[in-house]
Amino acid sequence: DDPVVKGVITLASASEIPASYERLARAGKPFLFVVRHAETVGADSVATDHVGGARDLMRHLIGLGHRRIAFIGARGVRALRHYQGYSEGLREAGLPEDPHLLVQIAADDLEQVGEQGARELLARGAEFSAIFAQIDLVAVGALRALRAAGLRVPADVALVGFDNIPLAQHLDPPLTSVDHSVR
């Protein structure tokens, strides 16, 4: 209850909201999160538009002529925003959602999510020309599985991710990815 503190701007790095933020909310002090969304505490946030970024990535793929675009992601809340943008991109282009092109894997290792997800897509016999990987680490695993199956990226299958991690530029070929860095 310090009268000198008018508000707080925080660059929250953890997914868990510390009790101090909850105390600020109860005290009525204005605060906002930068880079993170504040889903569990009543606070504003300045953060990446994950849905809009994913929708833009879908516009990119559709603009290249892809109509059968698969989505591979981890099960959980984080995947929902990217999946929402994926779905909105399909709807915007008048393309149907095909449940055979959706793979959500429960695993902690995100590269494993991508590898298992791509193998599952191939085992289903689903026809697709592109894969939207929930994040870049998922794309790394998917790339590994596609290569193991004898498929070439991007000649046979386009592959995109989200996050633009430093590793993305060093893949062969470099990964197309949404960059949402702080700068």
Coordinates of N, CA, C and O in Angstrom, one line a residue:
D1 N 0.8 -1.2 0.0 CA 0.0 0.0 0.0 C 0.9 1.3 0.0 O 0.5 2.2 0.6
D2 N 2.0 1.3 -0.7 CA 2.9 2.4 -0.8 C 2.2 3.5 -1.7 O 2.0 3.2 -2.9
P3 N 1.9 4.7 -1.1 CA 1.3 5.7 -1.9 C 2.2 6.2 -3.0 O 1.7 6.9 -4.0
V4 N 3.5 6.0 -3.0 CA 4.4 6.5 -4.0 C 4.3 5.6 -5.3 O 4.5 6.1 -6.4
V5 N 4.0 4.4 -5.1 CA 3.9 3.5 -6.3 C 2.5 3.7 -6.9 O 1.5 3.4 -6.3
K6 N 2.6 4.2 -8.1 CA 1.4 4.5 -8.9 C 0.9 3.3 -9.7 O -0.2 3.2 -10.1
G7 N 1.9 2.5 -10.1 CA 1.6 1.3 -10.9 C 2.8 0.5 -11.2 O 3.9 1.0 -10.9
V8 N 2.7 -0.6 -11.8 CA 3.8 -1.5 -12.1 C 3.7 -2.0 -13.5 O 2.6 -2.5 -14.0
I9 N 4.8 -2.0 -14.2 CA 5.0 -2.7 -15.5 C 6.0 -3.8 -15.3 O 7.1 -3.5 -14.9
T10 N 5.6 -5.0 -15.7 CA 6.5 -6.1 -15.4 C 6.7 -7.0 -16.7 O 5.8 -7.2 -17.4
L11 N 8.0 -7.4 -16.9 CA 8.3 -8.3 -17.9 C 8.3 -9.7 -17.2 O 9.3 -10.2 -16.7
A12 N 7.1 -10.3 -17.2 CA 7.0 -11.6 -16.5 C 7.6 -12.7 -17.3 O 7.2 -12.9 -18.5
S13 N 8.5 -13.5 -16.7 CA 9.1 -14.5 -17.5 C 8.6 -15.9 -17.2 O 8.8 -16.9 -17.9
A14 N 7.9 -16.0 -16.1 CA 7.4 -17.4 -15.7 C 5.9 -17.5 -16.1 O 5.2 -16.5 -16.2
S15 N 5.5 -18.7 -16.3 CA 4.1 -18.9 -16.7 C 3.2 -18.9 -15.5 O 2.0 -18.6 -15.6
E16 N 3.8 -19.0 -14.3 CA 3.0 -18.9 -13.1 C 3.0 -17.5 -12.6 O 4.0 -16.8 -12.6
I17 N 1.9 -17.0 -12.1 CA 1.8 -15.6 -11.6 C 2.1 -15.6 -10.1 O 1.4 -16.2 -9.3
P18 N 3.2 -14.9 -9.8 CA 3.6 -14.8 -8.3 C 2.5 -14.2 -7.5 O 1.7 -13.4 -8.0
A19 N 2.5 -14.5 -6.2 CA 1.5 -14.0 -5.3 C 1.6 -12.5 -5.2 O 0.6 -11.8 -4.9
S20 N 2.7 -11.9 -5.5 CA 2.9 -10.4 -5.4 C 2.0 -9.7 -6.4 O 1.4 -8.6 -6.1
Y21 N 1.8 -10.3 -7.6 CA 0.9 -9.7 -8.6 C -0.6 -9.8 -8.1 O -1.4 -8.9 -8.3
E22 N -0.9 -10.9 -7.4 CA -2.3 -11.0 -6.9 C -2.5 -10.0 -5.8 O -3.6 -9.4 -5.7
R23 N -1.5 -9.7 -5.0 CA -1.6 -8.7 -4.0 C -1.8 -7.3 -4.6 O -2.6 -6.5 -4.1
L24 N -1.1 -7.0 -5.7 CA -1.2 -5.7 -6.4 C -2.7 -5.6 -6.9 O -3.3 -4.5 -6.8
A25 N -3.2 -6.7 -7.5 CA -4.5 -6.6 -8.0 C -5.5 -6.4 -6.9 O -6.5 -5.5 -7.1
R26 N -5.4 -7.0 -5.7 CA -6.3 -6.8 -4.6 C -6.2 -5.4 -4.1 O -7.1 -4.8 -3.6
A27 N -4.9 -4.8 -4.1 CA -4.7 -3.4 -3.6 C -5.2 -2.4 -4.6 O -5.3 -1.2 -4.2
G28 N -5.6 -2.8 -5.8 CA -6.1 -1.8 -6.7 C -5.0 -1.0 -7.4 O -5.3 0.0 -8.1
K29 N -3.8 -1.5 -7.3 CA -2.7 -0.8 -8.0 C -2.7 -1.2 -9.5 O -2.8 -2.4 -9.8
P30 N -2.7 -0.3 -10.4 CA -2.6 -0.7 -11.8 C -1.3 -1.4 -12.2 O -0.2 -0.9 -11.7
F31 N -1.3 -2.4 -13.0 CA -0.1 -3.0 -13.5 C -0.4 -3.8 -14.8 O -1.6 -4.0 -15.1
L32 N 0.7 -4.0 -15.5 CA 0.5 -4.7 -16.7 C 1.7 -5.6 -17.0 O 2.8 -5.3 -16.5
F33 N 1.5 -6.6 -17.7 CA 2.5 -7.6 -18.1 C 2.9 -7.2 -19.5 O 2.1 -6.9 -20.4
V34 N 4.2 -7.3 -19.8 CA 4.8 -7.2 -21.1 C 5.3 -8.5 -21.5 O 5.9 -9.3 -20.8
V35 N 4.9 -8.9 -22.7 CA 5.2 -10.2 -23.4 C 4.3 -11.3 -22.9 O 4.0 -12.2 -23.7
R36 N 3.8 -11.4 -21.7 CA 2.9 -12.4 -21.2 C 1.5 -12.0 -21.1 O 1.2 -10.8 -20.9
H37 N 0.6 -12.9 -21.3 CA -0.8 -12.6 -21.0 C -1.1 -12.8 -19.5 O -0.5 -13.7 -18.9
A38 N -2.0 -12.1 -19.0 CA -2.3 -12.2 -17.6 C -3.7 -12.9 -17.4 O -4.6 -12.3 -17.0
E39 N -3.7 -14.2 -17.7 CA -5.0 -14.9 -17.7 C -5.5 -15.2 -16.3 O -6.7 -15.2 -16.1
T40 N -4.6 -15.3 -15.3 CA -5.1 -15.7 -14.0 C -5.2 -14.5 -13.0 O -5.7 -14.7 -11.9
V41 N -4.8 -13.3 -13.4 CA -4.9 -12.1 -12.6 C -5.5 -11.0 -13.4 O -5.2 -10.9 -14.6
G42 N -6.3 -10.2 -12.8 CA -6.9 -9.1 -13.4 C -5.9 -8.0 -13.8 O -5.8 -7.0 -13.0
A43 N -5.2 -8.1 -14.9 CA -4.3 -7.1 -15.3 C -4.2 -7.0 -16.8 O -4.6 -8.0 -17.5
D44 N -3.8 -5.9 -17.3 CA -3.6 -5.7 -18.7 C -2.3 -6.3 -19.2 O -1.5 -6.6 -18.3
S45 N -2.2 -6.5 -20.5 CA -0.9 -7.1 -21.0 C -0.7 -6.6 -22.3 O -1.6 -6.2 -23.1
V46 N 0.6 -6.4 -22.6 CA 1.1 -6.1 -24.0 C 1.8 -7.3 -24.4 O 2.9 -7.7 -23.9
A47 N 1.3 -8.0 -25.4 CA 1.8 -9.3 -25.7 C 1.6 -9.6 -27.2 O 0.9 -8.9 -27.9
T48 N 2.2 -10.7 -27.6 CA 2.1 -11.2 -29.0 C 0.6 -11.6 -29.3 O 0.0 -12.2 -28.5
D49 N 0.1 -11.2 -30.5 CA -1.2 -11.7 -30.9 C -0.9 -13.0 -31.6 O -0.7 -13.1 -32.8
H50 N -0.9 -14.1 -30.8 CA -0.7 -15.4 -31.3 C -1.7 -15.9 -32.3 O -1.4 -16.5 -33.3
V51 N -3.0 -15.5 -32.1 CA -4.0 -15.9 -33.0 C -3.8 -15.2 -34.3 O -3.8 -15.8 -35.4
G52 N -3.5 -13.9 -34.3 CA -3.3 -13.1 -35.5 C -2.1 -13.6 -36.3 O -2.1 -13.7 -37.5
G53 N -1.0 -13.9 -35.5 CA 0.2 -14.3 -36.2 C 0.0 -15.7 -36.8 O 0.5 -15.9 -38.0
A54 N -0.7 -16.6 -36.2 CA -1.0 -17.9 -36.8 C -1.9 -17.7 -38.0 O -1.7 -18.4 -39.0
R55 N -2.9 -16.8 -37.9 CA -3.7 -16.6 -39.1 C -2.9 -16.0 -40.3 O -3.1 -16.4 -41.4
D56 N -2.0 -15.1 -40.0 CA -1.1 -14.6 -41.0 C -0.2 -15.7 -41.6 O 0.0 -15.7 -42.9
L57 N 0.2 -16.6 -40.8 CA 1.0 -17.8 -41.3 C 0.1 -18.6 -42.3 O 0.6 -19.1 -43.3
M58 N -1.1 -18.8 -41.9 CA -2.0 -19.5 -42.8 C -2.3 -18.8 -44.1 O -2.3 -19.4 -45.2
R59 N -2.4 -17.5 -44.0 CA -2.6 -16.7 -45.2 C -1.3 -16.9 -46.1 O -1.5 -17.0 -47.4
H60 N -0.2 -16.9 -45.5 CA 1.1 -17.2 -46.3 C 1.0 -18.5 -47.0 O 1.3 -18.6 -48.2
L61 N 0.7 -19.6 -46.3 CA 0.6 -20.9 -46.9 C -0.5 -21.0 -48.0 O -0.2 -21.5 -49.1
I62 N -1.6 -20.4 -47.7 CA -2.7 -20.5 -48.7 C -2.4 -19.6 -49.9 O -2.7 -20.0 -51.0
G63 N -1.7 -18.5 -49.7 CA -1.2 -17.7 -50.8 C -0.2 -18.4 -51.7 O -0.1 -18.1 -52.9
L64 N 0.5 -19.4 -51.1 CA 1.4 -20.2 -51.9 C 0.7 -21.3 -52.6 O 1.3 -22.1 -53.4
G65 N -0.6 -21.5 -52.4 CA -1.4 -22.5 -53.1 C -1.8 -23.7 -52.3 O -2.4 -24.6 -52.8
H66 N -1.4 -23.7 -51.0 CA -1.7 -24.9 -50.2 C -3.1 -24.9 -49.8 O -3.7 -23.9 -49.4
R67 N -3.8 -26.0 -49.9 CA -5.2 -26.2 -49.5 C -5.4 -27.3 -48.5 O -6.4 -27.3 -47.8
R68 N -4.4 -28.2 -48.3 CA -4.5 -29.3 -47.4 C -3.3 -29.0 -46.4 O -2.2 -29.5 -46.6
I69 N -3.6 -28.3 -45.3 CA -2.6 -27.9 -44.4 C -2.9 -28.5 -43.0 O -4.0 -28.4 -42.4
A70 N -1.9 -29.3 -42.6 CA -2.1 -30.0 -41.3 C -1.6 -29.1 -40.2 O -0.8 -28.2 -40.4
F71 N -2.0 -29.4 -39.0 CA -1.6 -28.7 -37.8 C -1.1 -29.8 -36.8 O -1.8 -30.8 -36.5
I72 N 0.1 -29.6 -36.3 CA 0.7 -30.5 -35.3 C 1.0 -29.6 -34.1 O 1.7 -28.6 -34.2
G73 N 0.6 -30.0 -32.9 CA 0.8 -29.3 -31.7 C 0.7 -30.2 -30.4 O 0.3 -31.3 -30.5
A74 N 1.2 -29.6 -29.4 CA 1.1 -30.3 -28.1 C -0.3 -30.0 -27.5 O -0.9 -29.0 -27.8
R75 N -0.8 -31.0 -26.8 CA -2.1 -30.7 -26.1 C -1.9 -29.7 -25.0 O -0.9 -29.7 -24.3
G76 N -2.9 -28.8 -24.9 CA -2.8 -27.8 -23.8 C -3.2 -26.5 -24.2 O -3.4 -26.2 -25.4
V77 N -3.2 -25.6 -23.2 CA -3.7 -24.2 -23.4 C -2.9 -23.4 -24.5 O -3.4 -22.7 -25.3
R78 N -1.5 -23.5 -24.4 CA -0.7 -22.8 -25.3 C -1.0 -23.1 -26.7 O -0.9 -22.2 -27.6
A79 N -1.3 -24.3 -27.0 CA -1.6 -24.7 -28.4 C -2.9 -24.1 -28.9 O -3.0 -23.9 -30.1
L80 N -3.8 -23.7 -28.0 CA -5.1 -23.3 -28.5 C -5.0 -22.0 -29.3 O -5.8 -21.9 -30.3
R81 N -4.2 -21.0 -28.9 CA -4.2 -19.8 -29.6 C -3.7 -20.0 -31.1 O -4.2 -19.4 -32.0
H82 N -2.6 -20.8 -31.2 CA -2.1 -21.1 -32.6 C -3.1 -21.9 -33.4 O -3.3 -21.6 -34.6
Y83 N -3.8 -22.8 -32.7 CA -4.8 -23.6 -33.4 C -6.0 -22.7 -33.8 O -6.5 -22.8 -34.9
Q84 N -6.3 -21.8 -33.0 CA -7.4 -20.8 -33.3 C -7.1 -20.0 -34.6 O -7.9 -19.9 -35.5
G85 N -5.9 -19.5 -34.6 CA -5.4 -18.8 -35.8 C -5.4 -19.7 -37.1 O -5.8 -19.2 -38.2
Y86 N -5.0 -20.9 -36.9 CA -5.0 -21.9 -38.0 C -6.4 -22.1 -38.5 O -6.7 -22.0 -39.7
S87 N -7.4 -22.3 -37.6 CA -8.8 -22.5 -37.9 C -9.4 -21.3 -38.6 O -10.1 -21.4 -39.6
E88 N -9.1 -20.1 -38.0 CA -9.6 -18.9 -38.6 C -9.0 -18.6 -40.0 O -9.7 -18.2 -40.9
G89 N -7.8 -19.0 -40.2 CA -7.2 -18.9 -41.6 C -7.9 -19.8 -42.6 O -8.1 -19.4 -43.7
L90 N -8.2 -21.0 -42.2 CA -8.9 -21.9 -43.1 C -10.3 -21.3 -43.4 O -10.7 -21.3 -44.6
R91 N -11.0 -20.9 -42.4 CA -12.4 -20.4 -42.6 C -12.3 -19.1 -43.5 O -13.2 -19.0 -44.4
E92 N -11.4 -18.2 -43.2 CA -11.2 -17.0 -44.0 C -11.0 -17.4 -45.5 O -11.5 -16.6 -46.4
A93 N -10.3 -18.5 -45.8 CA -10.1 -18.9 -47.2 C -11.2 -19.8 -47.7 O -11.1 -20.2 -48.9
G94 N -12.2 -20.1 -46.9 CA -13.3 -20.9 -47.4 C -12.9 -22.4 -47.4 O -13.5 -23.2 -48.2
L95 N -11.9 -22.8 -46.7 CA -11.4 -24.2 -46.7 C -12.0 -24.9 -45.5 O -12.0 -24.3 -44.4
P96 N -12.4 -26.1 -45.6 CA -12.9 -26.9 -44.5 C -11.8 -27.4 -43.6 O -10.7 -27.6 -44.0
E97 N -12.2 -27.5 -42.3 CA -11.3 -28.2 -41.3 C -11.4 -29.7 -41.5 O -12.5 -30.2 -41.5
D98 N -10.3 -30.3 -41.6 CA -10.3 -31.8 -41.7 C -9.7 -32.4 -40.5 O -8.5 -32.2 -40.2
P99 N -10.5 -33.1 -39.7 CA -9.9 -33.7 -38.4 C -8.7 -34.6 -38.6 O -7.9 -34.8 -37.8
H100 N -8.6 -35.2 -39.9 CA -7.5 -36.0 -40.2 C -6.2 -35.3 -40.3 O -5.1 -35.8 -40.3
L101 N -6.3 -33.9 -40.4 CA -5.1 -33.1 -40.5 C -4.7 -32.4 -39.2 O -3.8 -31.6 -39.2
L102 N -5.4 -32.8 -38.1 CA -5.1 -32.2 -36.8 C -4.5 -33.3 -36.0 O -5.0 -34.4 -35.8
V103 N -3.3 -33.0 -35.4 CA -2.6 -34.0 -34.6 C -2.2 -33.2 -33.3 O -1.4 -32.2 -33.4
Q104 N -2.6 -33.6 -32.2 CA -2.2 -33.0 -30.9 C -1.7 -34.2 -30.0 O -2.3 -35.2 -29.8
I105 N -0.4 -34.0 -29.6 CA 0.3 -35.0 -28.9 C 0.5 -34.6 -27.5 O 0.9 -33.4 -27.2
A106 N 0.3 -35.5 -26.5 CA 0.6 -35.2 -25.1 C 2.0 -35.7 -24.8 O 2.3 -36.9 -24.7
A107 N 3.0 -34.7 -24.8 CA 4.4 -35.0 -24.5 C 5.1 -33.7 -24.0 O 4.7 -32.6 -24.4
D108 N 6.0 -33.9 -23.2 CA 6.8 -32.7 -22.7 C 7.8 -32.3 -23.6 O 8.2 -31.1 -23.7
D109 N 8.4 -33.2 -24.4 CA 9.5 -32.9 -25.3 C 8.8 -32.4 -26.6 O 8.2 -33.2 -27.4
L110 N 9.0 -31.1 -26.9 CA 8.2 -30.5 -28.1 C 8.8 -31.1 -29.4 O 8.0 -31.2 -30.4
E111 N 10.1 -31.4 -29.5 CA 10.6 -32.0 -30.7 C 9.9 -33.4 -30.9 O 9.6 -33.7 -32.1
Q112 N 9.7 -34.1 -29.9 CA 9.0 -35.4 -29.9 C 7.6 -35.2 -30.4 O 7.1 -36.0 -31.1
V113 N 6.9 -34.1 -29.9 CA 5.6 -33.8 -30.4 C 5.6 -33.7 -31.9 O 4.7 -34.3 -32.6
G114 N 6.5 -33.0 -32.5 CA 6.6 -32.8 -33.9 C 6.9 -34.1 -34.6 O 6.3 -34.4 -35.7
E115 N 7.8 -34.9 -34.1 CA 8.2 -36.1 -34.8 C 7.1 -37.1 -34.7 O 6.7 -37.7 -35.8
Q116 N 6.5 -37.3 -33.6 CA 5.3 -38.2 -33.4 C 4.2 -37.8 -34.3 O 3.5 -38.6 -34.9
G117 N 3.9 -36.4 -34.3 CA 2.8 -35.9 -35.0 C 2.9 -36.1 -36.5 O 2.0 -36.5 -37.2
A118 N 4.1 -35.9 -37.0 CA 4.3 -36.1 -38.5 C 4.2 -37.6 -38.8 O 3.6 -37.9 -39.8
R119 N 4.7 -38.4 -38.0 CA 4.6 -39.9 -38.2 C 3.1 -40.3 -38.2 O 2.7 -41.1 -39.0
E120 N 2.4 -39.7 -37.3 CA 1.0 -40.0 -37.2 C 0.2 -39.6 -38.4 O -0.6 -40.3 -39.0
L121 N 0.5 -38.4 -38.9 CA -0.1 -37.9 -40.1 C 0.2 -38.8 -41.3 O -0.7 -39.2 -42.1
L122 N 1.4 -39.2 -41.4 CA 1.8 -40.1 -42.5 C 1.1 -41.5 -42.4 O 0.7 -42.1 -43.4
A123 N 1.0 -42.0 -41.2 CA 0.4 -43.3 -40.9 C -1.1 -43.3 -41.2 O -1.6 -44.2 -41.7
R124 N -1.7 -42.1 -41.0 CA -3.1 -42.0 -41.3 C -3.4 -42.0 -42.8 O -4.5 -42.2 -43.3
G125 N -2.4 -41.7 -43.6 CA -2.5 -41.6 -45.1 C -3.2 -40.3 -45.4 O -3.7 -40.2 -46.6
A126 N -3.2 -39.4 -44.5 CA -3.8 -38.1 -44.8 C -3.0 -37.3 -45.9 O -1.8 -37.3 -45.9
E127 N -3.8 -36.8 -46.8 CA -3.1 -36.0 -47.9 C -3.0 -34.6 -47.4 O -3.9 -33.9 -47.0
F128 N -1.7 -34.1 -47.5 CA -1.4 -32.7 -47.1 C -0.3 -32.2 -47.9 O 0.6 -33.0 -48.3
S129 N -0.2 -30.9 -48.1 CA 0.9 -30.3 -48.8 C 1.7 -29.4 -47.9 O 2.8 -28.9 -48.3
A130 N 1.2 -29.1 -46.7 CA 1.9 -28.2 -45.7 C 1.6 -28.6 -44.3 O 0.5 -29.2 -44.0
I131 N 2.5 -28.3 -43.4 CA 2.3 -28.5 -42.0 C 2.5 -27.2 -41.2 O 3.6 -26.6 -41.4
F132 N 1.6 -26.8 -40.4 CA 1.7 -25.7 -39.5 C 2.1 -26.4 -38.2 O 1.3 -27.0 -37.5
A133 N 3.4 -26.2 -37.7 CA 3.8 -26.7 -36.4 C 3.5 -25.6 -35.4 O 3.9 -24.5 -35.6
Q134 N 2.9 -26.0 -34.3 CA 2.6 -25.1 -33.2 C 3.7 -24.1 -32.9 O 3.5 -22.9 -32.8
I135 N 4.9 -24.6 -32.7 CA 6.1 -23.8 -32.5 C 7.2 -24.4 -33.2 O 7.2 -25.5 -33.6
D136 N 8.3 -23.6 -33.2 CA 9.5 -24.1 -34.0 C 10.1 -25.4 -33.5 O 10.5 -26.2 -34.4
L137 N 10.1 -25.7 -32.2 CA 10.6 -26.9 -31.8 C 9.8 -28.1 -32.3 O 10.3 -29.2 -32.6
V138 N 8.5 -27.9 -32.4 CA 7.6 -29.0 -33.0 C 8.0 -29.1 -34.4 O 8.1 -30.3 -34.9
A139 N 8.3 -28.0 -35.1 CA 8.7 -28.1 -36.5 C 10.0 -28.9 -36.7 O 10.2 -29.6 -37.7
V140 N 10.9 -28.7 -35.8 CA 12.2 -29.4 -35.8 C 12.0 -30.9 -35.8 O 12.5 -31.7 -36.6
G141 N 11.1 -31.4 -34.9 CA 10.8 -32.8 -34.8 C 10.0 -33.3 -36.1 O 10.3 -34.4 -36.6
A142 N 9.1 -32.5 -36.6 CA 8.4 -32.8 -37.8 C 9.3 -32.9 -39.0 O 9.2 -33.9 -39.8
L143 N 10.3 -32.0 -39.1 CA 11.2 -32.1 -40.2 C 12.0 -33.4 -40.1 O 12.2 -34.0 -41.2
R144 N 12.4 -33.8 -39.0 CA 13.1 -35.1 -38.8 C 12.3 -36.3 -39.3 O 12.8 -37.1 -40.0
A145 N 11.0 -36.3 -38.9 CA 10.2 -37.4 -39.3 C 9.9 -37.4 -40.8 O 9.8 -38.4 -41.5
L146 N 9.7 -36.2 -41.4 CA 9.4 -36.1 -42.8 C 10.6 -36.6 -43.6 O 10.5 -37.3 -44.6
R147 N 11.8 -36.2 -43.2 CA 13.1 -36.6 -43.9 C 13.2 -38.1 -43.8 O 13.6 -38.8 -44.7
A148 N 12.9 -38.7 -42.6 CA 13.0 -40.1 -42.4 C 12.1 -40.9 -43.3 O 12.3 -42.0 -43.7
A149 N 11.0 -40.2 -43.7 CA 10.0 -40.8 -44.6 C 10.3 -40.6 -46.0 O 9.6 -40.9 -46.9
G150 N 11.4 -39.9 -46.3 CA 11.9 -39.7 -47.7 C 11.2 -38.4 -48.3 O 11.3 -38.3 -49.5
L151 N 10.6 -37.6 -47.5 CA 10.0 -36.4 -48.0 C 10.9 -35.2 -47.9 O 11.7 -35.1 -47.0
R152 N 10.9 -34.3 -48.9 CA 11.7 -33.1 -49.0 C 10.9 -31.9 -48.6 O 9.8 -31.7 -49.1
V153 N 11.5 -31.1 -47.8 CA 10.9 -29.8 -47.4 C 11.7 -28.7 -48.1 O 13.0 -28.7 -48.0
P154 N 11.1 -27.8 -48.8 CA 9.7 -27.6 -49.1 C 9.2 -28.3 -50.4 O 8.0 -28.1 -50.7
A155 N 10.0 -29.0 -51.1 CA 9.6 -29.5 -52.4 C 8.4 -30.4 -52.3 O 7.5 -30.3 -53.2
D156 N 8.4 -31.3 -51.3 CA 7.2 -32.2 -51.1 C 6.2 -31.7 -50.1 O 5.0 -31.9 -50.3
V157 N 6.7 -31.1 -49.1 CA 5.8 -30.6 -48.0 C 6.4 -29.3 -47.5 O 7.6 -29.2 -47.1
A158 N 5.5 -28.3 -47.4 CA 5.9 -27.0 -46.8 C 5.8 -27.2 -45.3 O 4.9 -27.9 -44.8
L159 N 6.7 -26.5 -44.5 CA 6.7 -26.6 -43.1 C 6.9 -25.2 -42.5 O 7.9 -24.6 -42.9
V160 N 6.0 -24.8 -41.6 CA 6.2 -23.5 -40.9 C 6.1 -23.7 -39.4 O 5.5 -24.7 -38.9
G161 N 6.6 -22.7 -38.7 CA 6.5 -22.8 -37.2 C 6.2 -21.4 -36.7 O 5.8 -20.5 -37.4
F162 N 6.4 -21.3 -35.4 CA 6.0 -20.0 -34.6 C 7.0 -19.8 -33.5 O 7.3 -20.8 -32.8
D163 N 7.7 -18.7 -33.4 CA 8.6 -18.3 -32.4 C 9.9 -17.7 -33.0 O 10.6 -17.0 -32.4
N164 N 10.3 -18.2 -34.1 CA 11.5 -17.8 -34.8 C 12.7 -17.9 -33.8 O 13.5 -17.0 -33.6
I165 N 12.9 -19.1 -33.3 CA 14.0 -19.4 -32.4 C 15.3 -19.4 -33.2 O 15.3 -19.6 -34.4
P166 N 16.4 -19.1 -32.6 CA 17.7 -19.0 -33.3 C 18.0 -20.2 -34.2 O 18.5 -20.1 -35.3
L167 N 17.6 -21.4 -33.7 CA 17.9 -22.6 -34.5 C 17.1 -22.6 -35.8 O 17.6 -23.2 -36.8
A168 N 16.0 -21.9 -35.9 CA 15.2 -22.0 -37.1 C 16.0 -21.5 -38.4 O 15.8 -22.1 -39.5
Q169 N 16.9 -20.6 -38.2 CA 17.6 -20.1 -39.4 C 18.7 -21.0 -39.8 O 19.3 -21.0 -40.9
H170 N 19.1 -22.0 -38.9 CA 20.2 -22.9 -39.2 C 19.7 -24.3 -39.7 O 20.5 -25.1 -40.1
L171 N 18.4 -24.4 -39.8 CA 17.8 -25.7 -40.3 C 18.0 -25.6 -41.8 O 18.2 -24.6 -42.4
D172 N 18.0 -26.8 -42.5 CA 18.1 -26.9 -43.9 C 16.9 -27.5 -44.5 O 16.7 -28.7 -44.3
P173 N 16.0 -26.7 -45.1 CA 16.1 -25.3 -45.3 C 15.7 -24.5 -44.1 O 15.1 -25.0 -43.2
P174 N 16.1 -23.2 -44.0 CA 15.7 -22.4 -42.9 C 14.2 -22.4 -42.7 O 13.5 -22.4 -43.7
L175 N 13.7 -22.4 -41.5 CA 12.3 -22.5 -41.2 C 11.6 -21.2 -41.4 O 12.1 -20.2 -40.9
T176 N 10.5 -21.2 -42.1 CA 9.6 -20.0 -42.1 C 8.9 -20.0 -40.8 O 8.2 -21.0 -40.4
S177 N 8.9 -18.8 -40.1 CA 8.4 -18.8 -38.7 C 7.9 -17.4 -38.4 O 8.4 -16.4 -38.9
V178 N 7.0 -17.3 -37.5 CA 6.5 -16.0 -37.0 C 7.5 -15.6 -35.9 O 7.7 -16.3 -34.9
D179 N 8.0 -14.4 -36.0 CA 8.9 -13.8 -35.0 C 8.1 -12.9 -34.1 O 7.5 -11.9 -34.5
H180 N 8.1 -13.2 -32.8 CA 7.4 -12.4 -31.8 C 8.4 -12.0 -30.7 O 8.0 -11.9 -29.5
S181 N 9.6 -11.6 -31.0 CA 10.6 -11.3 -30.0 C 10.2 -9.9 -29.4 O 9.4 -9.2 -29.9
V182 N 10.7 -9.7 -28.2 CA 10.4 -8.5 -27.5 C 10.7 -7.2 -28.3 O 9.9 -6.3 -28.3
R183 N 11.8 -7.2 -29.0 CA 12.1 -6.0 -29.7 C 11.1 -5.8 -30.8 O 10.8 -4.7 -31.2

